[in-house]
Short mmCIF file of C-alpha atoms and ligand atoms in Angstrom, two decimals:
data_model
loop_
_atom_site.label_atom_id
_atom_site.label_comp_id
_atom_site.label_asym_id
_atom_site.label_seq_id
_atom_site.Cartn_x
_atom_site.Cartn_y
_atom_site.Cartn_z
CA UNK A 1 29.92 336.57 28.90
CA UNK A 2 27.35 334.51 30.79
CA UNK A 3 24.71 336.11 33.01
CA UNK A 4 26.48 334.57 36.03
CA UNK A 5 29.75 336.24 35.02
CA UNK A 6 28.00 339.57 34.49
CA UNK A 7 26.38 339.35 37.91
CA UNK A 8 29.68 338.43 39.55
CA UNK A 9 31.31 341.44 37.90
CA UNK A 10 28.61 343.87 38.96
CA UNK A 11 28.55 342.53 42.54
CA UNK A 12 32.30 343.11 42.67
CA UNK A 13 31.97 346.59 41.18
CA UNK A 14 29.34 347.42 43.82
CA UNK A 15 31.61 346.33 46.64
CA UNK A 16 29.50 343.31 47.56
CA UNK A 17 32.38 340.86 47.20
CA UNK A 18 34.65 339.73 49.99
CA UNK A 19 31.92 339.00 52.56
CA UNK A 20 32.42 335.70 54.36
CA UNK A 21 28.74 335.30 55.30
CA UNK A 22 25.68 335.71 53.08
CA UNK A 23 22.16 335.74 54.55
CA UNK A 24 19.24 335.30 52.13
CA UNK A 25 16.08 336.61 53.79
CA UNK A 26 12.66 335.07 53.18
CA UNK A 27 9.25 336.73 53.16
CA UNK A 28 8.55 338.78 56.26
CA UNK A 29 12.11 338.33 57.53
CA UNK A 30 13.61 341.51 56.06
CA UNK A 31 13.94 343.25 59.41
CA UNK A 32 17.33 341.56 59.90
CA UNK A 33 18.70 343.78 57.10
CA UNK A 34 17.37 346.88 58.84
CA UNK A 35 19.38 346.09 61.97
CA UNK A 36 22.83 346.00 60.31
CA UNK A 37 25.50 348.45 61.44
CA UNK A 38 27.14 350.66 58.75
CA UNK A 39 24.49 349.41 56.30
CA UNK A 40 24.90 350.11 52.59
CA UNK A 41 22.12 349.02 50.21
CA UNK A 42 22.42 348.10 46.53
CA UNK A 43 19.08 347.57 44.74
CA UNK A 44 18.91 344.48 42.52
CA UNK A 45 18.04 346.86 39.64
CA UNK A 46 21.60 348.25 39.74
CA UNK A 47 23.18 344.82 39.23
CA UNK A 48 23.65 343.46 35.73
CA UNK A 49 22.35 339.88 35.55
CA UNK A 50 20.41 339.96 38.83
CA UNK A 51 16.91 338.49 38.36
CA UNK A 52 14.26 340.50 40.15
CA UNK A 53 10.59 340.04 40.76
CA UNK A 54 8.32 342.10 38.53
CA UNK A 55 5.87 342.59 41.41
CA UNK A 56 6.03 346.29 42.45
CA UNK A 57 7.55 346.74 45.88
CA UNK A 58 9.25 343.35 45.73
CA UNK A 59 12.28 344.37 43.69
CA UNK A 60 14.76 343.53 46.43
CA UNK A 61 18.23 344.65 47.36
CA UNK A 62 21.51 343.58 48.83
CA UNK A 63 22.62 345.22 52.05
CA UNK A 64 26.20 344.99 53.23
CA UNK A 65 27.08 345.91 56.77
CA UNK A 66 28.18 344.53 60.10
CA UNK A 67 26.62 342.43 62.82
CA UNK A 68 28.47 342.76 66.14
CA UNK A 69 31.42 344.00 64.12
CA UNK A 70 31.48 341.07 61.65
CA UNK A 71 31.02 342.02 57.96
CA UNK A 72 28.04 340.32 56.29
CA UNK A 73 26.07 340.57 53.06
CA UNK A 74 22.28 340.26 53.17
CA UNK A 75 20.09 339.45 50.16
CA UNK A 76 16.65 340.89 50.88
CA UNK A 77 14.25 339.27 48.45
CA UNK A 78 14.57 336.35 46.04
CA UNK A 79 12.90 335.09 42.89
CA UNK A 80 10.99 331.81 42.83
CA UNK A 81 10.44 329.03 40.29
CA UNK A 82 6.67 329.60 40.55
CA UNK A 83 7.13 333.10 39.10
CA UNK A 84 8.50 331.46 35.97
CA UNK A 85 12.22 331.89 36.68
CA UNK A 86 14.52 329.01 35.75
CA UNK A 87 16.59 327.06 38.32
CA UNK A 88 19.67 328.82 36.91
CA UNK A 89 18.10 332.25 37.55
CA UNK A 90 16.81 331.31 41.02
CA UNK A 91 20.31 330.26 42.08
CA UNK A 92 22.42 332.80 40.19
CA UNK A 93 22.98 335.17 43.13
CA UNK A 94 24.16 332.50 45.57
CA UNK A 95 26.42 331.03 42.89
CA UNK A 96 27.86 334.47 42.10
CA UNK A 97 28.58 335.28 45.74
CA UNK A 98 30.03 331.82 46.41
CA UNK A 99 32.30 332.45 43.43
CA UNK A 100 33.40 335.73 45.03
CA UNK A 101 34.62 333.94 48.14
CA UNK A 102 31.57 333.88 50.39
CA UNK A 103 32.23 330.82 52.55
CA UNK A 104 28.84 330.36 54.19
CA UNK A 105 25.35 330.92 52.83
CA UNK A 106 22.49 331.07 55.36
CA UNK A 107 19.14 330.66 53.60
CA UNK A 108 15.94 331.64 55.39
CA UNK A 109 12.30 331.24 54.50
CA UNK A 110 8.73 331.37 55.74
CA UNK A 111 7.14 327.94 55.72
CA UNK A 112 4.02 326.05 56.64
CA UNK A 113 4.23 323.49 59.42
CA UNK A 114 3.77 319.78 58.69
CA UNK A 115 3.58 318.76 62.35
CA UNK A 116 0.71 319.13 64.77
CA UNK A 117 3.09 319.73 67.70
CA UNK A 118 4.77 322.86 66.27
CA UNK A 119 2.85 326.10 66.75
CA UNK A 120 3.08 329.06 64.36
CA UNK A 121 6.24 330.97 65.18
CA UNK A 122 8.43 327.85 65.49
CA UNK A 123 11.97 328.32 64.16
CA UNK A 124 13.53 325.26 62.52
CA UNK A 125 16.99 324.77 61.13
CA UNK A 126 17.15 322.49 58.11
CA UNK A 127 18.90 319.18 58.56
CA UNK A 128 17.86 318.01 55.11
CA UNK A 129 15.23 318.63 52.47
CA UNK A 130 12.89 316.95 50.01
CA UNK A 131 13.16 318.56 46.59
CA UNK A 132 9.64 318.19 45.21
CA UNK A 133 9.92 321.06 42.73
CA UNK A 134 10.32 318.74 39.77
CA UNK A 135 13.66 320.23 38.78
CA UNK A 136 17.07 320.95 40.20
CA UNK A 137 19.75 323.61 39.73
CA UNK A 138 22.82 321.54 38.86
CA UNK A 139 24.36 321.27 35.42
CA UNK A 140 25.04 317.76 34.12
CA UNK A 141 28.31 316.62 35.65
CA UNK A 142 28.16 319.01 38.62
CA UNK A 143 28.54 316.98 41.80
CA UNK A 144 25.65 317.05 44.23
CA UNK A 145 24.89 314.32 46.73
CA UNK A 146 23.94 314.02 50.37
CA UNK A 147 22.27 316.74 52.39
CA UNK A 148 23.58 320.20 51.40
CA UNK A 149 23.21 321.48 54.98
CA UNK A 150 26.55 321.59 56.78
CA UNK A 151 26.37 319.86 60.20
CA UNK A 152 29.02 322.16 61.70
CA UNK A 153 27.15 325.29 60.61
CA UNK A 154 24.02 323.66 62.03
CA UNK A 155 25.84 323.23 65.33
CA UNK A 156 26.81 326.93 65.17
CA UNK A 157 23.11 327.80 64.84
CA UNK A 158 22.29 325.55 67.83
CA UNK A 159 25.00 327.28 69.86
CA UNK A 160 23.63 330.69 68.87
CA UNK A 161 20.08 329.65 69.76
CA UNK A 162 21.19 328.55 73.22
CA UNK A 163 23.18 331.75 73.77
CA UNK A 164 20.29 333.97 72.63
CA UNK A 165 17.65 331.99 74.54
CA UNK A 166 15.75 331.33 71.29
CA UNK A 167 14.19 327.86 70.89
CA UNK A 168 15.36 326.25 67.62
CA UNK A 169 14.00 322.97 66.28
CA UNK A 170 15.61 320.99 63.49
CA UNK A 171 14.00 319.05 60.70
CA UNK A 172 13.29 318.35 57.06
CA UNK A 173 11.98 321.03 54.68
CA UNK A 174 9.84 319.98 51.74
CA UNK A 175 10.36 322.36 48.82
CA UNK A 176 7.35 322.47 46.49
CA UNK A 177 6.85 324.43 43.31
CA UNK A 178 3.80 326.41 44.51
CA UNK A 179 2.41 329.00 44.20
CA UNK A 180 -0.71 327.46 45.69
CA UNK A 181 -0.62 326.25 49.27
CA UNK A 182 -1.01 322.55 49.90
CA UNK A 183 -4.25 320.67 50.28
CA UNK A 184 -4.89 318.84 53.57
CA UNK A 185 -4.19 315.53 51.75
CA UNK A 186 -0.86 316.88 50.50
CA UNK A 187 0.15 318.02 53.98
CA UNK A 188 -0.65 314.52 55.36
CA UNK A 189 1.34 312.91 52.53
CA UNK A 190 4.31 315.24 53.07
CA UNK A 191 4.31 314.50 56.80
CA UNK A 192 4.32 310.75 56.01
CA UNK A 193 7.30 311.36 53.70
CA UNK A 194 9.24 312.91 56.57
CA UNK A 195 8.61 316.63 56.10
CA UNK A 196 8.52 318.91 59.15
CA UNK A 197 8.02 322.19 57.25
CA UNK A 198 6.78 323.02 53.74
CA UNK A 199 7.71 325.91 51.48
CA UNK A 200 8.45 327.07 47.94
CA UNK A 201 12.09 328.17 48.00
CA UNK A 202 15.51 327.31 49.43
CA UNK A 203 16.11 323.77 48.06
CA UNK A 204 17.61 324.86 44.72
CA UNK A 205 19.69 327.62 46.32
CA UNK A 206 21.06 325.21 48.94
CA UNK A 207 22.12 322.64 46.34
CA UNK A 208 23.64 325.26 44.00
CA UNK A 209 25.46 327.18 46.75
CA UNK A 210 27.13 323.99 47.91
CA UNK A 211 28.03 322.95 44.38
CA UNK A 212 29.60 326.41 43.95
CA UNK A 213 31.84 325.80 46.96
CA UNK A 214 30.01 327.48 49.85
CA UNK A 215 28.93 325.81 53.07
CA UNK A 216 25.19 326.03 53.65
CA UNK A 217 22.83 326.47 56.60
CA UNK A 218 19.12 327.28 56.51
CA UNK A 219 16.36 328.35 58.89
CA UNK A 220 12.58 328.23 58.41
CA UNK A 221 10.08 330.34 60.29
CA UNK A 222 6.90 328.28 60.50
CA UNK A 223 4.31 331.00 59.96
CA UNK A 224 1.23 328.76 59.95
CA UNK A 225 0.26 325.15 60.51
CA UNK A 226 -0.16 323.35 57.18
CA UNK A 227 -3.68 322.96 55.81
CA UNK A 228 -5.77 320.54 57.82
CA UNK A 229 -3.54 320.73 60.91
CA UNK A 230 -4.62 323.95 62.59
CA UNK A 231 -7.86 324.25 64.50
CA UNK A 232 -9.72 327.51 64.11
CA UNK A 233 -7.94 330.02 61.86
CA UNK A 234 -6.04 332.76 63.64
CA UNK A 235 -7.36 336.29 63.26
CA UNK A 236 -5.31 338.56 61.02
CA UNK A 237 -4.26 340.62 64.03
CA UNK A 238 -2.97 337.50 65.80
CA UNK A 239 -1.01 336.46 62.70
CA UNK A 240 0.56 339.91 62.38
CA UNK A 241 1.45 339.87 66.07
CA UNK A 242 2.87 336.32 65.85
CA UNK A 243 4.95 337.42 62.86
CA UNK A 244 6.30 340.48 64.65
CA UNK A 245 7.22 338.49 67.73
CA UNK A 246 8.83 335.73 65.65
CA UNK A 247 10.79 338.21 63.51
CA UNK A 248 12.43 339.60 66.64
CA UNK A 249 13.42 336.08 67.79
CA UNK A 250 14.64 335.31 64.26
CA UNK A 251 16.86 338.44 64.27
CA UNK A 252 18.26 337.63 67.71
CA UNK A 253 19.10 334.09 66.50
CA UNK A 254 20.90 335.31 63.36
CA UNK A 255 22.74 338.06 65.25
CA UNK A 256 23.99 335.52 67.79
CA UNK A 257 24.94 333.13 64.96
CA UNK A 258 27.34 335.42 63.12
CA UNK A 259 30.37 334.83 65.36
CA UNK A 260 29.90 331.02 65.75
CA UNK A 261 29.38 330.68 61.97
CA UNK A 262 32.52 332.65 61.22
CA UNK A 263 34.46 330.59 63.77
CA UNK A 264 33.39 327.36 61.98
CA UNK A 265 34.58 328.78 58.64
CA UNK A 266 37.99 329.51 60.06
CA UNK A 267 38.56 326.30 62.01
N1 HPA B 1 2.94 326.18 52.51
C1 HPA B 1 3.94 326.50 51.66
N2 HPA B 1 4.66 327.59 51.78
C2 HPA B 1 4.40 328.42 52.80
C3 HPA B 1 3.37 328.16 53.72
C4 HPA B 1 2.60 326.97 53.57
O1 HPA B 1 1.68 326.65 54.35
N3 HPA B 1 3.37 329.17 54.63
C5 HPA B 1 4.36 330.03 54.26
N4 HPA B 1 4.98 329.58 53.16
#
């Protein structure tokens, strides 16, 4: 049995199958999982085939529950290529859940800003990405072309943003290998290539989730201006406060998005 099949089996055995919507939460964005109704958590360690970070305190978990009555599954924590995981491992969970009938995968991440006109705290939905990680998650022969981000799910996020009174930009996410942050010259080059935000995740999961049959949406929280763009550095207290304020807006956006996303899946 492959690792993907083992993971699919253990997700099913843990009752994490059957959810129509999967949210993958990026760094600092875990509070969304804490706001679910009827929440039930399954640590990654209990799931056969689930890759998990060796860093203590970053093991991660799935949480199933409801948002405004709609059942959802939340993946709190992910593994990254820069930790040494393969593209197959980085994308195994989204592939497994897509194979269990999850129709929409909403990927979220913390990112650096590539634009001078977006302050820290900006929320951006991904219209497209640049995969600059030097590798991709598809097997030879697996179809993958065009932007993996579904325009109708994007429109559902826009509708949710308007309803929740949360400003939401849209743009292009550059996915880099990391783990180091970019140099000022790299940020200028990425901006010239069309990037609006820069991070180290999401691109492989988006491509793999779509190839596995799910529809994909993604949201970045711009936590800092990219190197060379910001003026004076923020104090730590200001960054923590900006993060707390942004996390609340982020949660309100996702909570408002659940119904419109589900409606798009059913239309
Ligand atoms: N660059 C890449 N990834 C990031 C950044 C950044 O500036 N901030 C948060 N994740």
